[in-house]
PDB file of C-alpha atoms in Angstrom:
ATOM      1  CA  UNK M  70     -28.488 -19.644  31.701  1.00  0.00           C
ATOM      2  CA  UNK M  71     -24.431 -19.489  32.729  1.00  0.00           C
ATOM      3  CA  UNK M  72     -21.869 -18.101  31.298  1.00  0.00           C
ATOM      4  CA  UNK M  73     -20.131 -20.646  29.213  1.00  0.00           C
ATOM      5  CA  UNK M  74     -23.275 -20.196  27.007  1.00  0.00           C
ATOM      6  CA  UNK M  75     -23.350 -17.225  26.764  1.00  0.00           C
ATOM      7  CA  UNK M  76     -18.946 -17.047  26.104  1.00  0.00           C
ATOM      8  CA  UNK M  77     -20.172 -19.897  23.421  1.00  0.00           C
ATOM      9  CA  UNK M  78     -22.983 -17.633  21.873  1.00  0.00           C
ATOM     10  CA  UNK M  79     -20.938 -14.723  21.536  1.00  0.00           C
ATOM     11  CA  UNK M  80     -18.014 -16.905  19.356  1.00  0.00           C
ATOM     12  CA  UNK M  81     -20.734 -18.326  17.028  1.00  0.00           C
ATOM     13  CA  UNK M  82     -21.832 -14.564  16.527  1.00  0.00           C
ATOM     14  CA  UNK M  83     -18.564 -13.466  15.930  1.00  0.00           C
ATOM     15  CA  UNK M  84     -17.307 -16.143  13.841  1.00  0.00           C
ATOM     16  CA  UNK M  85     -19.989 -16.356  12.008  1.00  0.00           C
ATOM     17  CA  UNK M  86     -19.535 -20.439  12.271  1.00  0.00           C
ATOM     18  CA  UNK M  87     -20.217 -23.297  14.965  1.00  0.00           C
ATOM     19  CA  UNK M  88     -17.287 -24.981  13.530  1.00  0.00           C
ATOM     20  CA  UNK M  89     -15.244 -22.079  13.422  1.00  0.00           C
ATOM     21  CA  UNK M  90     -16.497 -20.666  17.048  1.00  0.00           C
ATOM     22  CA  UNK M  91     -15.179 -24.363  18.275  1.00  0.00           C
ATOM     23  CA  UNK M  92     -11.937 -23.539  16.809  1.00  0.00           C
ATOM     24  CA  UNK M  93     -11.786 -20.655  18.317  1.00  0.00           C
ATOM     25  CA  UNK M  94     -13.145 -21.664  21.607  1.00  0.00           C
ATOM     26  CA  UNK M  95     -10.751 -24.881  21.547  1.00  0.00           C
ATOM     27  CA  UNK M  96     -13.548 -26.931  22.367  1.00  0.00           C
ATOM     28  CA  UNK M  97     -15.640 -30.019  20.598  1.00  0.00           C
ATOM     29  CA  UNK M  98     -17.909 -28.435  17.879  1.00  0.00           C
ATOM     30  CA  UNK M  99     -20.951 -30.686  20.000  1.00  0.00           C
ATOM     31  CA  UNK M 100     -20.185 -28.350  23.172  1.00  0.00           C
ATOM     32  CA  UNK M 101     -20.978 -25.472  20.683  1.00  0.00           C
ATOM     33  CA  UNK M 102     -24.271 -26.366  19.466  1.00  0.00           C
ATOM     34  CA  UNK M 103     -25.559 -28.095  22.723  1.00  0.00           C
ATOM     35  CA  UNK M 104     -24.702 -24.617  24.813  1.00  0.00           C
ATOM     36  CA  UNK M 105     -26.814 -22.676  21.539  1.00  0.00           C
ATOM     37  CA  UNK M 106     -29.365 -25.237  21.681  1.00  0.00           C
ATOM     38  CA  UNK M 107     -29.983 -24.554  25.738  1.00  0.00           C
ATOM     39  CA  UNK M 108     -29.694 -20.779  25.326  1.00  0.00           C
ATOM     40  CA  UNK M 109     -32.389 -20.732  23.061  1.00  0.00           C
ATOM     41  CA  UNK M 110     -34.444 -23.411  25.132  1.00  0.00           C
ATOM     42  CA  UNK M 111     -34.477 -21.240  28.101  1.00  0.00           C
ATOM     43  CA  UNK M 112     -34.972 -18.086  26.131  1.00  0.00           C
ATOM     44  CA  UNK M 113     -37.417 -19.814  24.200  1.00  0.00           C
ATOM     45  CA  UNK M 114     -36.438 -18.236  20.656  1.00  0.00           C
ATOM     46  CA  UNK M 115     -34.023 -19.016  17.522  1.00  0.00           C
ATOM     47  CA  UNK M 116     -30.788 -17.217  18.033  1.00  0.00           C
ATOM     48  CA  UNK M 117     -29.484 -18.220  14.313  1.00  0.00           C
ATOM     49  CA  UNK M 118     -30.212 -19.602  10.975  1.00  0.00           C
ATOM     50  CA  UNK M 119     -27.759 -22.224  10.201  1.00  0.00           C
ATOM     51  CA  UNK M 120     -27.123 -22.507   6.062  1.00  0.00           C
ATOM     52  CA  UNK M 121     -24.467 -23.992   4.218  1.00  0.00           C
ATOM     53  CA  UNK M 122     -21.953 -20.910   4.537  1.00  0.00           C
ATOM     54  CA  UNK M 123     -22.223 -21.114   8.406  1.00  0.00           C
ATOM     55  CA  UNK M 124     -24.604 -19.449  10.573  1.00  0.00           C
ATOM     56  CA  UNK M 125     -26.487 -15.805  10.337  1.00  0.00           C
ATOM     57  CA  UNK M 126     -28.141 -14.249  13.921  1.00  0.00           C
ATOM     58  CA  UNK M 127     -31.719 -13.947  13.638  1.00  0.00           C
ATOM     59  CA  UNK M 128     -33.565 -10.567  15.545  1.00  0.00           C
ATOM     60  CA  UNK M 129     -33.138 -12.010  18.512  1.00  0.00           C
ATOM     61  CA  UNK M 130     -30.071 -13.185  18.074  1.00  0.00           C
ATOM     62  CA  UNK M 131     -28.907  -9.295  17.685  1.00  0.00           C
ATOM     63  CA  UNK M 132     -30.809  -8.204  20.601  1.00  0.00           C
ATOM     64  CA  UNK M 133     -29.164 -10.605  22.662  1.00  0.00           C
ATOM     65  CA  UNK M 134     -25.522 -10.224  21.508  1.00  0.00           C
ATOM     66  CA  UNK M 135     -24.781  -6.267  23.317  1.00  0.00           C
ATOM     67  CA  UNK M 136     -26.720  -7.592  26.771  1.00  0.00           C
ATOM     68  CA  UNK M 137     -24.695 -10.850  26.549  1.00  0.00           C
ATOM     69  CA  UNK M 138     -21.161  -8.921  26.008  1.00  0.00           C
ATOM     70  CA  UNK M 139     -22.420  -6.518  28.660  1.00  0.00           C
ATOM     71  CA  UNK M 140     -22.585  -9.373  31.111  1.00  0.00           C
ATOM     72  CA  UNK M 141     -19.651 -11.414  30.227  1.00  0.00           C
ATOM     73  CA  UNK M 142     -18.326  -7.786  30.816  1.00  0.00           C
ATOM     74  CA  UNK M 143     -19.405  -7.263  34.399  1.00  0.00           C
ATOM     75  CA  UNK M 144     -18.213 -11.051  35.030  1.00  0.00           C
ATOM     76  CA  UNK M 145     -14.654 -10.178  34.503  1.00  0.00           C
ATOM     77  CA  UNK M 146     -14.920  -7.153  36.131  1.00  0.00           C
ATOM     78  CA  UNK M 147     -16.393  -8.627  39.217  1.00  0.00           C
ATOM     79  CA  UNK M 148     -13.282 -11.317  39.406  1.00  0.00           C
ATOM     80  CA  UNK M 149     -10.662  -8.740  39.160  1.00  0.00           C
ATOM     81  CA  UNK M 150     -12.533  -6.802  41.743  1.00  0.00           C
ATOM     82  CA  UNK M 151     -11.382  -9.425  44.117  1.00  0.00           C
ATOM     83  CA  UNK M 152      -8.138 -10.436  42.803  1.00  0.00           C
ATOM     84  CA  UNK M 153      -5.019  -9.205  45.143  1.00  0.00           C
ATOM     85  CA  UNK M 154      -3.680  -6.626  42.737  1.00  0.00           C
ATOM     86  CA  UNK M 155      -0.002  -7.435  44.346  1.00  0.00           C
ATOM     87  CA  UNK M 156      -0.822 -11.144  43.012  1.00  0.00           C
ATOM     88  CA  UNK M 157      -0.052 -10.637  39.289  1.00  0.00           C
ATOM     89  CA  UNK M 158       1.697 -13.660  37.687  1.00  0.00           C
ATOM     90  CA  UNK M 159       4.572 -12.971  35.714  1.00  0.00           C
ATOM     91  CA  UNK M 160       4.572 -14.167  32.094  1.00  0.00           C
ATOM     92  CA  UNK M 161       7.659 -14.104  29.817  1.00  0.00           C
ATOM     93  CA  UNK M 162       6.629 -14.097  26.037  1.00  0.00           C
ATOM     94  CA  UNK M 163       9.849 -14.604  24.124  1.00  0.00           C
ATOM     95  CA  UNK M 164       9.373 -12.949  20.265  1.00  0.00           C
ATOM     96  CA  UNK M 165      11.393 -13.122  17.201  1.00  0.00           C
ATOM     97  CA  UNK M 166      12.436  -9.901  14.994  1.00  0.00           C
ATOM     98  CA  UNK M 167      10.774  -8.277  12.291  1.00  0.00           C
ATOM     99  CA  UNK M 168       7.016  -9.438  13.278  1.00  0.00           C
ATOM    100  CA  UNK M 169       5.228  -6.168  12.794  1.00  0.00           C
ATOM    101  CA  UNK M 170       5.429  -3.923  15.147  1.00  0.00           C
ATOM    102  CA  UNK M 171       1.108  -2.973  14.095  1.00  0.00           C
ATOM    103  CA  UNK M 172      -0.419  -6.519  14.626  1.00  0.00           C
ATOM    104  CA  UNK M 173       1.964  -7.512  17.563  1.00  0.00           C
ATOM    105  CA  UNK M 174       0.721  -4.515  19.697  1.00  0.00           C
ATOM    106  CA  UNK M 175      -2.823  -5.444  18.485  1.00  0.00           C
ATOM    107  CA  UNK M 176      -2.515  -9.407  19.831  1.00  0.00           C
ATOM    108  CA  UNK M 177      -0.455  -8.107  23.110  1.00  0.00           C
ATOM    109  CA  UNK M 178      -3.061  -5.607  23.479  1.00  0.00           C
ATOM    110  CA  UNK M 179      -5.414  -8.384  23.614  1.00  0.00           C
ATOM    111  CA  UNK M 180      -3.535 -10.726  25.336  1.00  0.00           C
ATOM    112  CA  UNK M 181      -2.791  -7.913  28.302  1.00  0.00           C
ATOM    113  CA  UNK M 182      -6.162  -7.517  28.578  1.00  0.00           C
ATOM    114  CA  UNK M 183      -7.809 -10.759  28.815  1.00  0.00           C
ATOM    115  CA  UNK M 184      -6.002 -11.606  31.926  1.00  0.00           C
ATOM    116  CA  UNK M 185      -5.572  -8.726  34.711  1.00  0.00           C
ATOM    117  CA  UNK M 186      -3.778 -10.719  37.075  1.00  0.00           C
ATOM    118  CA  UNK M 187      -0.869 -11.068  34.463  1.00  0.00           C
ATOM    119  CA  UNK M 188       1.969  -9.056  34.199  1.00  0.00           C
ATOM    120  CA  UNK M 189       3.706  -9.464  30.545  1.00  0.00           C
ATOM    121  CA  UNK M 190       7.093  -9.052  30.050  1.00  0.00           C
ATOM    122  CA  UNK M 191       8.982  -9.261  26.685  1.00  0.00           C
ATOM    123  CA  UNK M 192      12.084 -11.118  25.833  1.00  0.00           C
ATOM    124  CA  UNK M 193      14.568 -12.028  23.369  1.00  0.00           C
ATOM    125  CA  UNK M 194      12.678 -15.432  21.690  1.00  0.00           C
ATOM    126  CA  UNK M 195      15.805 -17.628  22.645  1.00  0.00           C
ATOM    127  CA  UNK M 196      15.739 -16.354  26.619  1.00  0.00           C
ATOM    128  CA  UNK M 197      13.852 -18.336  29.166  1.00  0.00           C
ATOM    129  CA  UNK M 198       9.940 -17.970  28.332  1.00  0.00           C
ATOM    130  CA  UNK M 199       6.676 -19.324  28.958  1.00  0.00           C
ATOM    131  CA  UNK M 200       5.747 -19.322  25.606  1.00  0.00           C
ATOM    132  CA  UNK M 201       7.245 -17.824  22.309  1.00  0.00           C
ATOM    133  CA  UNK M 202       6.270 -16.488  18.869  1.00  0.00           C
ATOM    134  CA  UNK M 203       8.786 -17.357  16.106  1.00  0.00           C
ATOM    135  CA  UNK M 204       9.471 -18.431  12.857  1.00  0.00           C
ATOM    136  CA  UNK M 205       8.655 -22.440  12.178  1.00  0.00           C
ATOM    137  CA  UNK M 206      12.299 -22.683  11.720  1.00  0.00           C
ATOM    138  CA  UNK M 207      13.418 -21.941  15.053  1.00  0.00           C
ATOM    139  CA  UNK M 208      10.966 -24.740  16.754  1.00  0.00           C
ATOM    140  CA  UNK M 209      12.442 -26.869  19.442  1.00  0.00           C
ATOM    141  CA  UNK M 210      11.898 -30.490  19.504  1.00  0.00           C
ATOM    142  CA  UNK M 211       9.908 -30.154  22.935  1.00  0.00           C
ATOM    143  CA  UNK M 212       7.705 -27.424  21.681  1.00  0.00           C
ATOM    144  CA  UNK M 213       3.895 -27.546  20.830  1.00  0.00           C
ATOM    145  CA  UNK M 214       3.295 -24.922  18.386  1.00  0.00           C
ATOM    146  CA  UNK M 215       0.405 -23.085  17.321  1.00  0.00           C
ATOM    147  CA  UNK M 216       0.351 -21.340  13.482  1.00  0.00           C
ATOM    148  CA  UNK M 217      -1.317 -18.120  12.567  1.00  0.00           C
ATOM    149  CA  UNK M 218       0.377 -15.807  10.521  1.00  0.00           C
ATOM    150  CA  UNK M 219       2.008 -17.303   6.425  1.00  0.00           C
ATOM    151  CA  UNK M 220       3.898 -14.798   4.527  1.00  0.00           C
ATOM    152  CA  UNK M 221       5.380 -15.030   1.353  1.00  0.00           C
ATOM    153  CA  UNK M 222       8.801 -13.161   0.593  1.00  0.00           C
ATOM    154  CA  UNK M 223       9.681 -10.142  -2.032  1.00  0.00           C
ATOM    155  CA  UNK M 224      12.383  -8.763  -3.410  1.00  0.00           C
ATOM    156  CA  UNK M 225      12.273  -4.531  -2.123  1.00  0.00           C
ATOM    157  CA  UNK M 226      13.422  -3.069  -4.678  1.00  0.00           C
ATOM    158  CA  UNK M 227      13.812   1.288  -4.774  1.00  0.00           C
ATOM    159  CA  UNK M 228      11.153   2.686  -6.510  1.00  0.00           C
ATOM    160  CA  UNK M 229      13.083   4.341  -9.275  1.00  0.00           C
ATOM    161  CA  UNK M 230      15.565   1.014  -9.862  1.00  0.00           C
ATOM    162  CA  UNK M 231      14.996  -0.779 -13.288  1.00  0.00           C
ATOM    163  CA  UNK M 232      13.506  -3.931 -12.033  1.00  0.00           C
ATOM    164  CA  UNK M 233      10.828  -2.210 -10.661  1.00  0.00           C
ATOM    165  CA  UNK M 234      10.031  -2.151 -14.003  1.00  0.00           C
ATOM    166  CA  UNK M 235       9.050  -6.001 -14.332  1.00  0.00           C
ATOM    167  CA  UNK M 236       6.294  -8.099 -12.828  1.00  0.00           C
ATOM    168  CA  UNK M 237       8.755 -10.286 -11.195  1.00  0.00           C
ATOM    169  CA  UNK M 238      12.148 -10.654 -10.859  1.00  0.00           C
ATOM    170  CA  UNK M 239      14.185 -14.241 -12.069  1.00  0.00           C
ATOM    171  CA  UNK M 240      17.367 -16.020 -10.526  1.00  0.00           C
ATOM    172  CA  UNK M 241      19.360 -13.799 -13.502  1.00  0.00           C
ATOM    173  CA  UNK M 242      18.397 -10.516 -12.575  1.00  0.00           C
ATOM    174  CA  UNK M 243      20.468 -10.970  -9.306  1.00  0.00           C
ATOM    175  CA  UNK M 244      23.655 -11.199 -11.405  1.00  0.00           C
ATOM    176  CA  UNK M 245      25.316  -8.097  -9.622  1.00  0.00           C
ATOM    177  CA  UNK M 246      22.584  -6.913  -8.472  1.00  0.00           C
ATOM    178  CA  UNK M 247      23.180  -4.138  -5.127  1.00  0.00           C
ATOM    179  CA  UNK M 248      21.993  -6.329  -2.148  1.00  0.00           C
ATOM    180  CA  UNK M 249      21.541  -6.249   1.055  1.00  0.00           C
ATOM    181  CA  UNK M 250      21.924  -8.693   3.257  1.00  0.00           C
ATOM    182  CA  UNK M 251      19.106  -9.607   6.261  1.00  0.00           C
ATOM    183  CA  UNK M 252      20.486 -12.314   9.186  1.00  0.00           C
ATOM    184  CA  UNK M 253      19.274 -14.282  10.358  1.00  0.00           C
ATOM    185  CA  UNK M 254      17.340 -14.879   7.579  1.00  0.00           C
ATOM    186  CA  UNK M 255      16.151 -18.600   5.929  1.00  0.00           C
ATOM    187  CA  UNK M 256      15.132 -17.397   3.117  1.00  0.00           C
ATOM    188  CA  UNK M 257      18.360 -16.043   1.919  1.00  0.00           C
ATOM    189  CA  UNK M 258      19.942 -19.140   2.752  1.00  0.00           C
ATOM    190  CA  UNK M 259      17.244 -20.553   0.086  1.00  0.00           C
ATOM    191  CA  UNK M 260      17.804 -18.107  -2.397  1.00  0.00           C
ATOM    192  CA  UNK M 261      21.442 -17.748  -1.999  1.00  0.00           C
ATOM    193  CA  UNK M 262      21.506 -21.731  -2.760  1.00  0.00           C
ATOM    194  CA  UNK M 263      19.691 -21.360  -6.057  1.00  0.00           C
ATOM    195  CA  UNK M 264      21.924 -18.737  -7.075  1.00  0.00           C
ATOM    196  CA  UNK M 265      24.785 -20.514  -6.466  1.00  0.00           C
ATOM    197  CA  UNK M 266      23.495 -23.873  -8.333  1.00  0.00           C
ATOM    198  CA  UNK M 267      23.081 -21.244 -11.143  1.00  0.00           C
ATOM    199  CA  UNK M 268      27.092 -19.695 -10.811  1.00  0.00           C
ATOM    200  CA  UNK M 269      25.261 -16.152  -9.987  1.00  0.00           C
ATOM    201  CA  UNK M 270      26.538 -14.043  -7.305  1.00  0.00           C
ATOM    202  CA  UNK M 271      25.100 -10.900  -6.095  1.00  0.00           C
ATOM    203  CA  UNK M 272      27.096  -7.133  -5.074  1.00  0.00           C
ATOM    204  CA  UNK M 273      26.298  -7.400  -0.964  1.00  0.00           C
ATOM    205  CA  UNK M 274      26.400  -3.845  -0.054  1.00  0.00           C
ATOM    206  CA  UNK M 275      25.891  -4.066   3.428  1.00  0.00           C
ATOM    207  CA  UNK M 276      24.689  -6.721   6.203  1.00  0.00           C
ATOM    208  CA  UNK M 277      22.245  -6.295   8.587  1.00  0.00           C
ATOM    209  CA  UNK M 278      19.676  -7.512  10.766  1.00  0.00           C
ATOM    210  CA  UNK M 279      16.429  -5.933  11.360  1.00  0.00           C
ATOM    211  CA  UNK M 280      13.972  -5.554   8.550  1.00  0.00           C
ATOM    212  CA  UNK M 281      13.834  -2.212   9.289  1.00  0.00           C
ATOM    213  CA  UNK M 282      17.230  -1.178   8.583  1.00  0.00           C
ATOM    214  CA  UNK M 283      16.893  -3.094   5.208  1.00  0.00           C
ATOM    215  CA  UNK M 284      13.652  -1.042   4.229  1.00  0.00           C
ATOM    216  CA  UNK M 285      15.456   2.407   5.501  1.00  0.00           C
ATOM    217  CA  UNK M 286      18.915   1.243   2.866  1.00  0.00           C
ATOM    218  CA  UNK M 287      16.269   0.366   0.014  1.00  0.00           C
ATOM    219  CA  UNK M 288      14.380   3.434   0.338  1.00  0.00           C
ATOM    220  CA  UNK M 289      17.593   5.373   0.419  1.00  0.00           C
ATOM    221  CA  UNK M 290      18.721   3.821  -2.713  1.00  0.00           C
ATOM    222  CA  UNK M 291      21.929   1.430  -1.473  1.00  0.00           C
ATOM    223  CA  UNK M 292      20.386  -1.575  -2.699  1.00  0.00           C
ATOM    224  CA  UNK M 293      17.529  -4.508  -2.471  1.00  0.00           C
ATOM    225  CA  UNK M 294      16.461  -6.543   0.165  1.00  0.00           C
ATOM    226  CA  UNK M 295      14.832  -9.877   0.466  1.00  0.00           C
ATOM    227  CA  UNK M 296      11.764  -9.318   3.221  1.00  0.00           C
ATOM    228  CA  UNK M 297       8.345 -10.786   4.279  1.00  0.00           C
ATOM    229  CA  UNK M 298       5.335  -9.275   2.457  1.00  0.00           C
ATOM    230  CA  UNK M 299       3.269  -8.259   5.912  1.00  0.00           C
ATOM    231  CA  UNK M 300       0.964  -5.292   5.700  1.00  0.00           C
ATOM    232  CA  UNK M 301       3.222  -3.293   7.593  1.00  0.00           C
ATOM    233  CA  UNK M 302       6.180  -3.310   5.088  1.00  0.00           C
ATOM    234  CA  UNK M 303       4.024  -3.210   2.104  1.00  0.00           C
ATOM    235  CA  UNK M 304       2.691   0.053   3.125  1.00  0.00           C
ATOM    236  CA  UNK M 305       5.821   1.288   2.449  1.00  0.00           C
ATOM    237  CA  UNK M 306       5.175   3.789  -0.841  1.00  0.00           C
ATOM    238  CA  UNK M 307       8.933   4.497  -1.940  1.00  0.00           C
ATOM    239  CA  UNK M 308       9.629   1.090  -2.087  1.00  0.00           C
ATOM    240  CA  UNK M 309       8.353  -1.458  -4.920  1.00  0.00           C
ATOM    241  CA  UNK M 310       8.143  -5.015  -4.170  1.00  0.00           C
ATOM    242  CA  UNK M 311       8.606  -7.990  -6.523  1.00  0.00           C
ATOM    243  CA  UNK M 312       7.934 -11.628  -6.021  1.00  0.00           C
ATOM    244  CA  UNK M 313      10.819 -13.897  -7.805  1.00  0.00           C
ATOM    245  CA  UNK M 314      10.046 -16.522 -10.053  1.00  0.00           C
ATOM    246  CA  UNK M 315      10.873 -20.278  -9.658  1.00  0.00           C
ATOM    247  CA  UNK M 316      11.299 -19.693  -5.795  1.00  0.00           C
ATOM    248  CA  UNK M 317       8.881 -20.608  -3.381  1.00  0.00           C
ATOM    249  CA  UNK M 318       9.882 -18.395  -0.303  1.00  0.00           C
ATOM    250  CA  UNK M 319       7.805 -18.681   2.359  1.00  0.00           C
ATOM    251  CA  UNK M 320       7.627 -17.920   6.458  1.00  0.00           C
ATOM    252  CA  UNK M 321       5.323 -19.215   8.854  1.00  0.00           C
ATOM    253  CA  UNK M 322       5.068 -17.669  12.171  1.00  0.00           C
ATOM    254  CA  UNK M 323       4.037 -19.797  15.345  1.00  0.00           C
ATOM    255  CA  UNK M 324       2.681 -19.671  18.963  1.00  0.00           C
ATOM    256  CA  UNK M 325       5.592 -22.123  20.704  1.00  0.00           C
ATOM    257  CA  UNK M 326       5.133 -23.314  24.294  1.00  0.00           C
ATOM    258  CA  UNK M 327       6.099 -26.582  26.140  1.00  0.00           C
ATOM    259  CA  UNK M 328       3.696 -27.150  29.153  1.00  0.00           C
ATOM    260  CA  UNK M 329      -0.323 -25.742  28.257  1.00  0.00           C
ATOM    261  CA  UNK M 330      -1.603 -23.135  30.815  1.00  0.00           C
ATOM    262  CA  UNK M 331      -4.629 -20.744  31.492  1.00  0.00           C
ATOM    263  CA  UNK M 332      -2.782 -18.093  29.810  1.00  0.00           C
ATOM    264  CA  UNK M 333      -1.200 -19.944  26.986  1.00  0.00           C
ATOM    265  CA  UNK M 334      -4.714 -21.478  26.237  1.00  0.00           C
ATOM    266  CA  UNK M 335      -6.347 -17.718  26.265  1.00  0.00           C
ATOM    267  CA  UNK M 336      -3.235 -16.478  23.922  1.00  0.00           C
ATOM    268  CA  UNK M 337      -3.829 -19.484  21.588  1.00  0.00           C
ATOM    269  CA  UNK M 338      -7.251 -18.725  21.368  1.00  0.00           C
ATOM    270  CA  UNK M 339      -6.528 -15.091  20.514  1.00  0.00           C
ATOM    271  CA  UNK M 340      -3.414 -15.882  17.895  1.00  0.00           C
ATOM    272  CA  UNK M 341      -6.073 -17.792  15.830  1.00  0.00           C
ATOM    273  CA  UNK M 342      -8.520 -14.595  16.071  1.00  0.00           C
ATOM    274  CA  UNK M 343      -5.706 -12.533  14.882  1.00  0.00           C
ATOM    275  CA  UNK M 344      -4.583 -14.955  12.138  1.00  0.00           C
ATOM    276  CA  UNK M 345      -8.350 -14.319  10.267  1.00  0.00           C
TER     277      UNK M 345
END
């Protein structure tokens, strides 16, 4: 057996899916099955049921999966063993505000530690890179992009203000209404036109431009916000969020990169993990 076979293995077991352990592999789903379909030849047993929902391990297929991490494992060690510690590549991963500061750790975390020889540095997401996440918005025309996180946007409202009241908020209950303003920011440019087409204008109480200023002035009571509904700010319990009606506000965050490497390939790979 080698070790492809066993890397394929262990992404059907995980993913629960040959078509999804291609995806995540970025290989043909054929590679998938034909790698399987040798593993078990050799080992001379059925490492999964295949059904209509995807795939499910059989005994064996358990048994195998801790040994065949274990060695995978040792593999990696073994090459970094003999890697030139003084060797490390640098890698500049541009990144846009207001991400999450949770699930960005989690995928750098990753990242970092798939690849040893790398040395990651973080910059601004419009300095010189090698690759950068962002919203689709600020895409070059050269760039190949990669998508893996959708969010809708909500009105944060303080927990004691009257809207909080209501289900959702419409275009009319921003007449007046205490704002505050987040730049950059496309969605506000969306909203801000439909308010306009309707002759409503809001009372901007300040202007800012982190998402975590705006969620410190909500909580404190200057005003509401327009942010992206991520786990992170949602957790937030003294502050209510509201989706508005009519509106379809919407980010999409992306893995941007011009010229395909070994580490852009491996961070791919590990954006669409993180995006399940």
């Amino acid at each position: 057996m080698d070790l492809r076979s066993l890397q394929y293995y262990v992404a059907v077991f995980e993913q629960h899916s040959f078509s999804a352990a291609a995806k995540y592999c970025f290989v043909a789903q054929p590679s998938i099955s034909a790698a399987v379909a040798q593993l078990e030849q050799t080992l001379d047993c059925l490492l999964f049921v295949r059904h209509a929902r995807g795939v499910s391990p059989t005994d064996a297929g358990k048994k195998l999966y801790p040994l065949a991490k274990k060695l995978l494992g040792q593999a990696d060690a073994i090459k970094t063993l003999f890697k030139d510690s003084d060797s490390k590549k640098p890698f500049y991963l541009g990144v846009t505000r207001g991400l999450g500061v949770e699930r960005m750790s989690a995928l750098l975390k990753d990242f970092t530690a798939s690849n040893n020889s790398m040395e990651l540095t973080l910059v601004g997401h419009t300095e010189s890179n090698d690759a950068r996440i962002i919203i689709k918005e600020e895409l070059s025309e050269n760039e190949h992009y990669v998508s893996f996180w959708q969010e809708d946007y909500l009105l944060a409202l303080p927990y004691n203000h009257v809207l909080s009241l209501q289900e959702s908020i419409t275009l009319n209950d921003f007449d007046q209404l205490a704002f505050i303003q987040r730049t950059p920011c496309n969605a506000w440019h969306s909203l801000q036109e439909a308010l306009t087409l309707e002759g409503i204008s809001v009372d901007l109480r300040a202007k800012i431009k982190t998402i975590d200023y705006a969620l410190g002035l909500v909580s404190a009571g200057l005003g509401c916000a327009l942010v992206p509904a991520h786990p992170e700010i949602l957790s937030n319990s003294d502050i209510v969020f509201r989706p508005i009606q009519g509106l379809m506000l919407k980010r999409e965050i992306v893995l941007a990169y011009q010229h395909p490497t070994k580490a852009i390939t491996k961070l791919k790979q590990l954006v669409v993990k993180h995006s399940q």
